[in-house]
């Protein structure tokens, strides 16, 4: 039996439904339901009567609830007193100031007195650190499809095709991906954000764009130089981020593009850490509230 078994049981008992308990714990309903059944098997008793999506405590469940709630509360008190007054938050390149500041403000609200240390890294390594439990929170780019993590959308920003002004498309204002087939697609290595670049690669191939110009070492300046020289195109947001700033310094044009989608930014957390660390839980709840009140670019 682990502490999270008891935490799941207490949440389900207090909320009365698996769905509400899962929402409270910032996780999906199916694994929560499975873990509660695992606890019942381990104890050898039924803790709930399940009917019409409602959970009602059995006599054994009612007997366990106050003791389980006390254990969880004591565990959280120990975790809070032992935890250093510092939280490391991973942050990916090209995260906008709006998304970064929303997360920092939410953490400050939920965890007063906790120093936040930003740890810049690409999305791929950040997700690996979250899965391993080495990091509690990160701000990264979607899609977020990794097991062992969960996320909330912070914003979407339009992607533009960027070409050199001297290319055949340099006098256009919009373009379809298929019209870029004569140029190579320039980017940093796909390991920076595997899910993002994987989806993008599928869209490019479907549009007939097969050539790639991959620049090593996260060299966004190198990408900008290839584009400005007319040897490749890239996809980028226009107003914020390192890549956009470097591109704006070159003689390029940003074209509205059909079929490229948008760059999404998410607050992401490890599902194991959110159970074990009450500060991460409180921070995620505050981030969810703040994100629900925000707006996303179409």
Tab-separated table of C-alpha atoms in Angstrom:
chain	number	residue	atom	x	y	z
A	1	UNK	CA	0.000	0.000	0.000
A	2	UNK	CA	1.314	3.445	-0.957
A	3	UNK	CA	0.301	6.893	0.274
A	4	UNK	CA	-1.317	7.626	-3.071
A	5	UNK	CA	-3.686	4.664	-2.611
A	6	UNK	CA	-5.014	6.368	0.513
A	7	UNK	CA	-5.054	9.789	-1.145
A	8	UNK	CA	-7.124	8.434	-4.035
A	9	UNK	CA	-9.532	6.716	-1.642
A	10	UNK	CA	-10.008	9.854	0.471
A	11	UNK	CA	-10.640	12.029	-2.593
A	12	UNK	CA	-13.180	9.575	-4.013
A	13	UNK	CA	-14.969	9.264	-0.665
A	14	UNK	CA	-15.163	13.014	-0.138
A	15	UNK	CA	-16.177	13.870	-3.709
A	16	UNK	CA	-18.693	11.052	-4.174
A	17	UNK	CA	-17.769	10.342	-7.801
A	18	UNK	CA	-14.633	9.152	-9.557
A	19	UNK	CA	-14.876	12.001	-12.071
A	20	UNK	CA	-14.879	14.732	-9.418
A	21	UNK	CA	-12.117	13.010	-7.462
A	22	UNK	CA	-9.988	12.746	-10.604
A	23	UNK	CA	-10.531	16.431	-11.318
A	24	UNK	CA	-9.504	17.305	-7.767
A	25	UNK	CA	-6.326	15.239	-8.135
A	26	UNK	CA	-5.574	16.574	-11.647
A	27	UNK	CA	-5.549	13.126	-13.225
A	28	UNK	CA	-7.669	10.921	-15.491
A	29	UNK	CA	-10.590	8.980	-14.044
A	30	UNK	CA	-9.651	5.498	-15.330
A	31	UNK	CA	-6.312	5.105	-13.500
A	32	UNK	CA	-7.882	6.534	-10.342
A	33	UNK	CA	-10.655	3.928	-10.461
A	34	UNK	CA	-8.120	1.132	-11.056
A	35	UNK	CA	-5.954	2.174	-8.111
A	36	UNK	CA	-8.962	2.224	-5.768
A	37	UNK	CA	-9.863	-1.312	-6.863
A	38	UNK	CA	-6.224	-2.309	-6.263
A	39	UNK	CA	-6.545	-0.978	-2.707
A	40	UNK	CA	-9.760	-2.939	-2.181
A	41	UNK	CA	-8.063	-6.133	-3.373
A	42	UNK	CA	-5.101	-5.527	-1.078
A	43	UNK	CA	-7.342	-4.929	1.940
A	44	UNK	CA	-9.709	-7.748	1.014
A	45	UNK	CA	-12.830	-5.595	1.477
A	46	UNK	CA	-15.132	-3.456	-0.657
A	47	UNK	CA	-14.767	0.220	0.216
A	48	UNK	CA	-17.512	1.558	-2.062
A	49	UNK	CA	-20.903	0.620	-3.417
A	50	UNK	CA	-20.833	1.730	-7.056
A	51	UNK	CA	-24.146	2.686	-8.642
A	52	UNK	CA	-25.146	5.168	-11.365
A	53	UNK	CA	-21.712	6.854	-11.384
A	54	UNK	CA	-22.008	7.527	-7.653
A	55	UNK	CA	-19.780	6.145	-4.920
A	56	UNK	CA	-21.233	5.310	-1.520
A	57	UNK	CA	-19.041	4.110	1.321
A	58	UNK	CA	-19.520	0.594	2.637
A	59	UNK	CA	-19.207	0.088	6.420
A	60	UNK	CA	-15.560	-0.883	5.867
A	61	UNK	CA	-15.024	2.243	3.769
A	62	UNK	CA	-16.648	4.466	6.383
A	63	UNK	CA	-14.412	2.929	9.045
A	64	UNK	CA	-11.269	3.510	6.963
A	65	UNK	CA	-12.011	7.079	5.837
A	66	UNK	CA	-11.105	9.074	8.989
A	67	UNK	CA	-7.931	7.066	9.544
A	68	UNK	CA	-6.872	7.364	5.903
A	69	UNK	CA	-7.589	11.110	5.884
A	70	UNK	CA	-5.460	11.519	9.010
A	71	UNK	CA	-2.539	9.611	7.454
A	72	UNK	CA	-2.716	11.723	4.274
A	73	UNK	CA	-2.855	14.973	6.261
A	74	UNK	CA	0.129	13.934	8.384
A	75	UNK	CA	2.092	12.926	5.288
A	76	UNK	CA	1.401	16.287	3.624
A	77	UNK	CA	2.456	18.151	6.759
A	78	UNK	CA	5.759	16.264	6.821
A	79	UNK	CA	6.323	16.873	3.102
A	80	UNK	CA	5.635	20.589	3.448
A	81	UNK	CA	7.899	21.029	6.476
A	82	UNK	CA	10.747	19.035	4.922
A	83	UNK	CA	10.581	20.580	1.454
A	84	UNK	CA	13.040	23.371	0.650
A	85	UNK	CA	11.484	26.765	-0.024
A	86	UNK	CA	12.367	26.439	-3.691
A	87	UNK	CA	10.567	25.048	-6.732
A	88	UNK	CA	12.265	24.348	-10.048
A	89	UNK	CA	10.099	24.971	-13.110
A	90	UNK	CA	11.275	23.887	-16.542
A	91	UNK	CA	10.671	26.269	-19.423
A	92	UNK	CA	10.981	25.586	-23.149
A	93	UNK	CA	12.330	28.005	-25.771
A	94	UNK	CA	9.822	30.355	-27.387
A	95	UNK	CA	7.429	30.271	-24.434
A	96	UNK	CA	5.756	33.673	-24.493
A	97	UNK	CA	6.085	36.155	-21.664
A	98	UNK	CA	2.323	35.864	-21.128
A	99	UNK	CA	2.464	32.102	-20.495
A	100	UNK	CA	5.590	32.340	-18.355
A	101	UNK	CA	4.182	35.134	-16.214
A	102	UNK	CA	0.820	33.381	-15.783
A	103	UNK	CA	2.565	30.313	-14.367
A	104	UNK	CA	4.881	32.319	-12.112
A	105	UNK	CA	1.996	34.398	-10.753
A	106	UNK	CA	-0.093	31.279	-10.094
A	107	UNK	CA	2.767	29.624	-8.196
A	108	UNK	CA	3.342	32.791	-6.161
A	109	UNK	CA	-0.355	32.810	-5.240
A	110	UNK	CA	-0.479	29.122	-4.329
A	111	UNK	CA	2.945	28.806	-2.689
A	112	UNK	CA	3.821	32.104	-0.980
A	113	UNK	CA	7.420	32.284	0.154
A	114	UNK	CA	8.592	29.629	-2.306
A	115	UNK	CA	11.414	30.735	-4.596
A	116	UNK	CA	10.871	29.681	-8.214
A	117	UNK	CA	13.974	28.759	-10.211
A	118	UNK	CA	13.479	28.524	-13.978
A	119	UNK	CA	15.308	25.682	-15.733
A	120	UNK	CA	15.452	26.339	-19.502
A	121	UNK	CA	15.464	23.235	-21.716
A	122	UNK	CA	13.732	21.892	-24.791
A	123	UNK	CA	10.337	20.232	-24.500
A	124	UNK	CA	11.643	16.684	-25.061
A	125	UNK	CA	14.131	16.702	-22.158
A	126	UNK	CA	11.642	18.522	-19.924
A	127	UNK	CA	9.014	15.823	-20.428
A	128	UNK	CA	11.610	13.143	-19.683
A	129	UNK	CA	12.486	14.896	-16.405
A	130	UNK	CA	8.807	15.143	-15.482
A	131	UNK	CA	8.230	11.442	-16.150
A	132	UNK	CA	11.271	10.523	-14.061
A	133	UNK	CA	10.059	12.647	-11.154
A	134	UNK	CA	13.150	14.878	-11.285
A	135	UNK	CA	11.000	17.910	-12.075
A	136	UNK	CA	7.588	18.841	-10.758
A	137	UNK	CA	6.379	21.448	-13.252
A	138	UNK	CA	7.298	22.747	-16.687
A	139	UNK	CA	6.022	25.106	-19.359
A	140	UNK	CA	6.430	23.324	-22.676
A	141	UNK	CA	5.083	23.073	-26.200
A	142	UNK	CA	2.440	20.592	-27.301
A	143	UNK	CA	1.129	18.258	-28.282
A	144	UNK	CA	1.625	16.622	-24.881
A	145	UNK	CA	1.216	12.901	-25.506
A	146	UNK	CA	3.662	11.391	-23.004
A	147	UNK	CA	2.551	8.800	-20.437
A	148	UNK	CA	3.160	9.805	-16.853
A	149	UNK	CA	2.427	13.492	-17.371
A	150	UNK	CA	-0.663	15.667	-17.546
A	151	UNK	CA	-1.123	19.223	-18.752
A	152	UNK	CA	-3.344	22.249	-19.168
A	153	UNK	CA	-3.361	24.460	-22.260
A	154	UNK	CA	-2.107	27.994	-21.692
A	155	UNK	CA	-2.234	29.450	-25.207
A	156	UNK	CA	-2.102	28.789	-28.930
A	157	UNK	CA	-0.161	31.023	-31.292
A	158	UNK	CA	-0.491	31.028	-35.065
A	159	UNK	CA	2.356	29.518	-37.070
A	160	UNK	CA	3.593	31.319	-40.177
A	161	UNK	CA	5.660	30.105	-43.100
A	162	UNK	CA	8.812	32.216	-43.276
A	163	UNK	CA	10.663	32.605	-46.589
A	164	UNK	CA	13.417	34.836	-47.909
A	165	UNK	CA	12.150	38.016	-49.524
A	166	UNK	CA	14.072	37.192	-52.683
A	167	UNK	CA	12.358	33.849	-53.263
A	168	UNK	CA	9.473	33.283	-55.664
A	169	UNK	CA	7.071	33.537	-52.724
A	170	UNK	CA	8.605	36.692	-51.292
A	171	UNK	CA	5.842	38.964	-52.584
A	172	UNK	CA	3.006	36.825	-51.208
A	173	UNK	CA	0.983	37.311	-48.033
A	174	UNK	CA	-0.256	33.733	-47.694
A	175	UNK	CA	0.665	30.284	-48.928
A	176	UNK	CA	-0.351	26.642	-48.698
A	177	UNK	CA	2.175	24.112	-47.464
A	178	UNK	CA	2.151	22.367	-50.841
A	179	UNK	CA	3.476	25.537	-52.499
A	180	UNK	CA	6.639	25.253	-50.401
A	181	UNK	CA	7.631	21.869	-51.847
A	182	UNK	CA	10.548	23.329	-53.834
A	183	UNK	CA	12.237	24.502	-50.623
A	184	UNK	CA	13.751	22.492	-47.796
A	185	UNK	CA	12.171	22.828	-44.364
A	186	UNK	CA	14.728	24.239	-41.923
A	187	UNK	CA	14.513	23.438	-38.221
A	188	UNK	CA	16.503	22.450	-35.178
A	189	UNK	CA	16.722	18.749	-34.327
A	190	UNK	CA	13.381	17.003	-33.808
A	191	UNK	CA	14.510	15.615	-30.438
A	192	UNK	CA	13.860	19.094	-29.025
A	193	UNK	CA	10.112	18.375	-29.184
A	194	UNK	CA	9.485	14.906	-30.677
A	195	UNK	CA	5.668	14.984	-30.664
A	196	UNK	CA	5.540	18.488	-32.155
A	197	UNK	CA	8.043	17.768	-34.911
A	198	UNK	CA	6.526	14.346	-35.545
A	199	UNK	CA	3.122	15.837	-36.308
A	200	UNK	CA	4.704	18.616	-38.324
A	201	UNK	CA	6.694	16.130	-40.380
A	202	UNK	CA	3.503	14.221	-41.192
A	203	UNK	CA	1.791	17.432	-42.345
A	204	UNK	CA	4.788	18.424	-44.474
A	205	UNK	CA	5.042	15.028	-46.151
A	206	UNK	CA	1.309	15.008	-46.849
A	207	UNK	CA	1.747	18.382	-48.567
A	208	UNK	CA	4.659	17.112	-50.666
A	209	UNK	CA	7.425	18.827	-48.681
A	210	UNK	CA	10.124	16.164	-48.342
A	211	UNK	CA	13.454	17.971	-48.073
A	212	UNK	CA	14.841	18.857	-44.642
A	213	UNK	CA	17.621	21.155	-43.463
A	214	UNK	CA	18.265	20.261	-39.827
A	215	UNK	CA	20.524	22.651	-37.915
A	216	UNK	CA	22.469	21.166	-35.008
A	217	UNK	CA	22.856	22.474	-31.460
A	218	UNK	CA	19.525	24.317	-31.283
A	219	UNK	CA	20.996	26.964	-33.570
A	220	UNK	CA	17.957	29.138	-34.325
A	221	UNK	CA	20.283	31.761	-35.832
A	222	UNK	CA	21.446	29.171	-38.350
A	223	UNK	CA	17.836	28.446	-39.296
A	224	UNK	CA	17.255	32.177	-39.854
A	225	UNK	CA	20.325	32.417	-42.089
A	226	UNK	CA	19.214	29.511	-44.284
A	227	UNK	CA	15.779	31.072	-44.694
A	228	UNK	CA	17.084	34.568	-45.446
A	229	UNK	CA	19.460	33.129	-48.060
A	230	UNK	CA	16.521	31.539	-49.876
A	231	UNK	CA	17.795	27.997	-49.287
A	232	UNK	CA	14.925	26.894	-47.061
A	233	UNK	CA	11.728	27.943	-45.342
A	234	UNK	CA	10.714	27.484	-41.742
A	235	UNK	CA	7.594	27.701	-39.601
A	236	UNK	CA	7.513	30.149	-36.715
A	237	UNK	CA	5.321	32.363	-34.628
A	238	UNK	CA	5.669	36.009	-35.581
A	239	UNK	CA	5.630	38.218	-32.505
A	240	UNK	CA	7.360	36.412	-29.636
A	241	UNK	CA	10.147	33.924	-29.074
A	242	UNK	CA	13.819	33.556	-29.938
A	243	UNK	CA	13.246	32.178	-33.431
A	244	UNK	CA	10.814	34.964	-34.356
A	245	UNK	CA	13.207	37.669	-33.116
A	246	UNK	CA	16.106	36.235	-35.103
A	247	UNK	CA	13.967	35.909	-38.225
A	248	UNK	CA	12.686	39.484	-37.957
A	249	UNK	CA	16.291	40.697	-38.088
A	250	UNK	CA	16.672	39.065	-41.514
A	251	UNK	CA	15.225	40.013	-44.908
A	252	UNK	CA	12.319	37.571	-44.759
A	253	UNK	CA	8.534	37.612	-44.985
A	254	UNK	CA	6.011	35.880	-42.720
A	255	UNK	CA	3.210	34.256	-44.723
A	256	UNK	CA	-0.095	33.038	-43.378
A	257	UNK	CA	-0.113	29.330	-44.121
A	258	UNK	CA	-2.883	26.768	-44.474
A	259	UNK	CA	-2.186	23.376	-42.973
A	260	UNK	CA	0.537	24.258	-40.459
A	261	UNK	CA	-1.619	24.481	-37.346
A	262	UNK	CA	-0.590	26.499	-34.318
A	263	UNK	CA	2.071	26.352	-31.623
A	264	UNK	CA	0.461	25.371	-28.331
A	265	UNK	CA	1.995	26.040	-24.924
A	266	UNK	CA	1.056	23.988	-21.869
A	267	UNK	CA	1.767	23.828	-18.171
A	268	UNK	CA	2.865	20.223	-17.629
A	269	UNK	CA	3.372	18.161	-14.484
A	270	UNK	CA	4.360	14.620	-13.583
A	271	UNK	CA	1.469	12.531	-12.301
A	272	UNK	CA	3.705	10.915	-9.659
A	273	UNK	CA	5.018	14.206	-8.277
A	274	UNK	CA	1.586	15.800	-8.047
A	275	UNK	CA	0.515	13.022	-5.686
A	276	UNK	CA	3.654	13.184	-3.546
A	277	UNK	CA	4.257	16.947	-3.467
A	278	UNK	CA	1.453	19.133	-2.065
A	279	UNK	CA	3.143	22.289	-3.385
A	280	UNK	CA	2.984	20.987	-6.948
A	281	UNK	CA	-0.669	20.084	-6.368
A	282	UNK	CA	-1.462	23.581	-5.093
A	283	UNK	CA	0.474	25.209	-7.933
A	284	UNK	CA	-1.331	23.140	-10.582
A	285	UNK	CA	-4.720	24.045	-9.113
A	286	UNK	CA	-3.814	27.751	-9.267
A	287	UNK	CA	-2.481	27.423	-12.828
A	288	UNK	CA	-5.702	25.698	-13.905
A	289	UNK	CA	-7.765	28.552	-12.462
A	290	UNK	CA	-5.598	31.177	-14.138
A	291	UNK	CA	-5.606	29.377	-17.495
A	292	UNK	CA	-9.396	29.011	-17.419
A	293	UNK	CA	-9.686	32.784	-17.205
A	294	UNK	CA	-7.278	33.468	-20.051
A	295	UNK	CA	-7.652	33.565	-23.801
A	296	UNK	CA	-5.898	31.790	-26.652
A	297	UNK	CA	-4.917	33.164	-30.013
A	298	UNK	CA	-6.997	31.607	-32.804
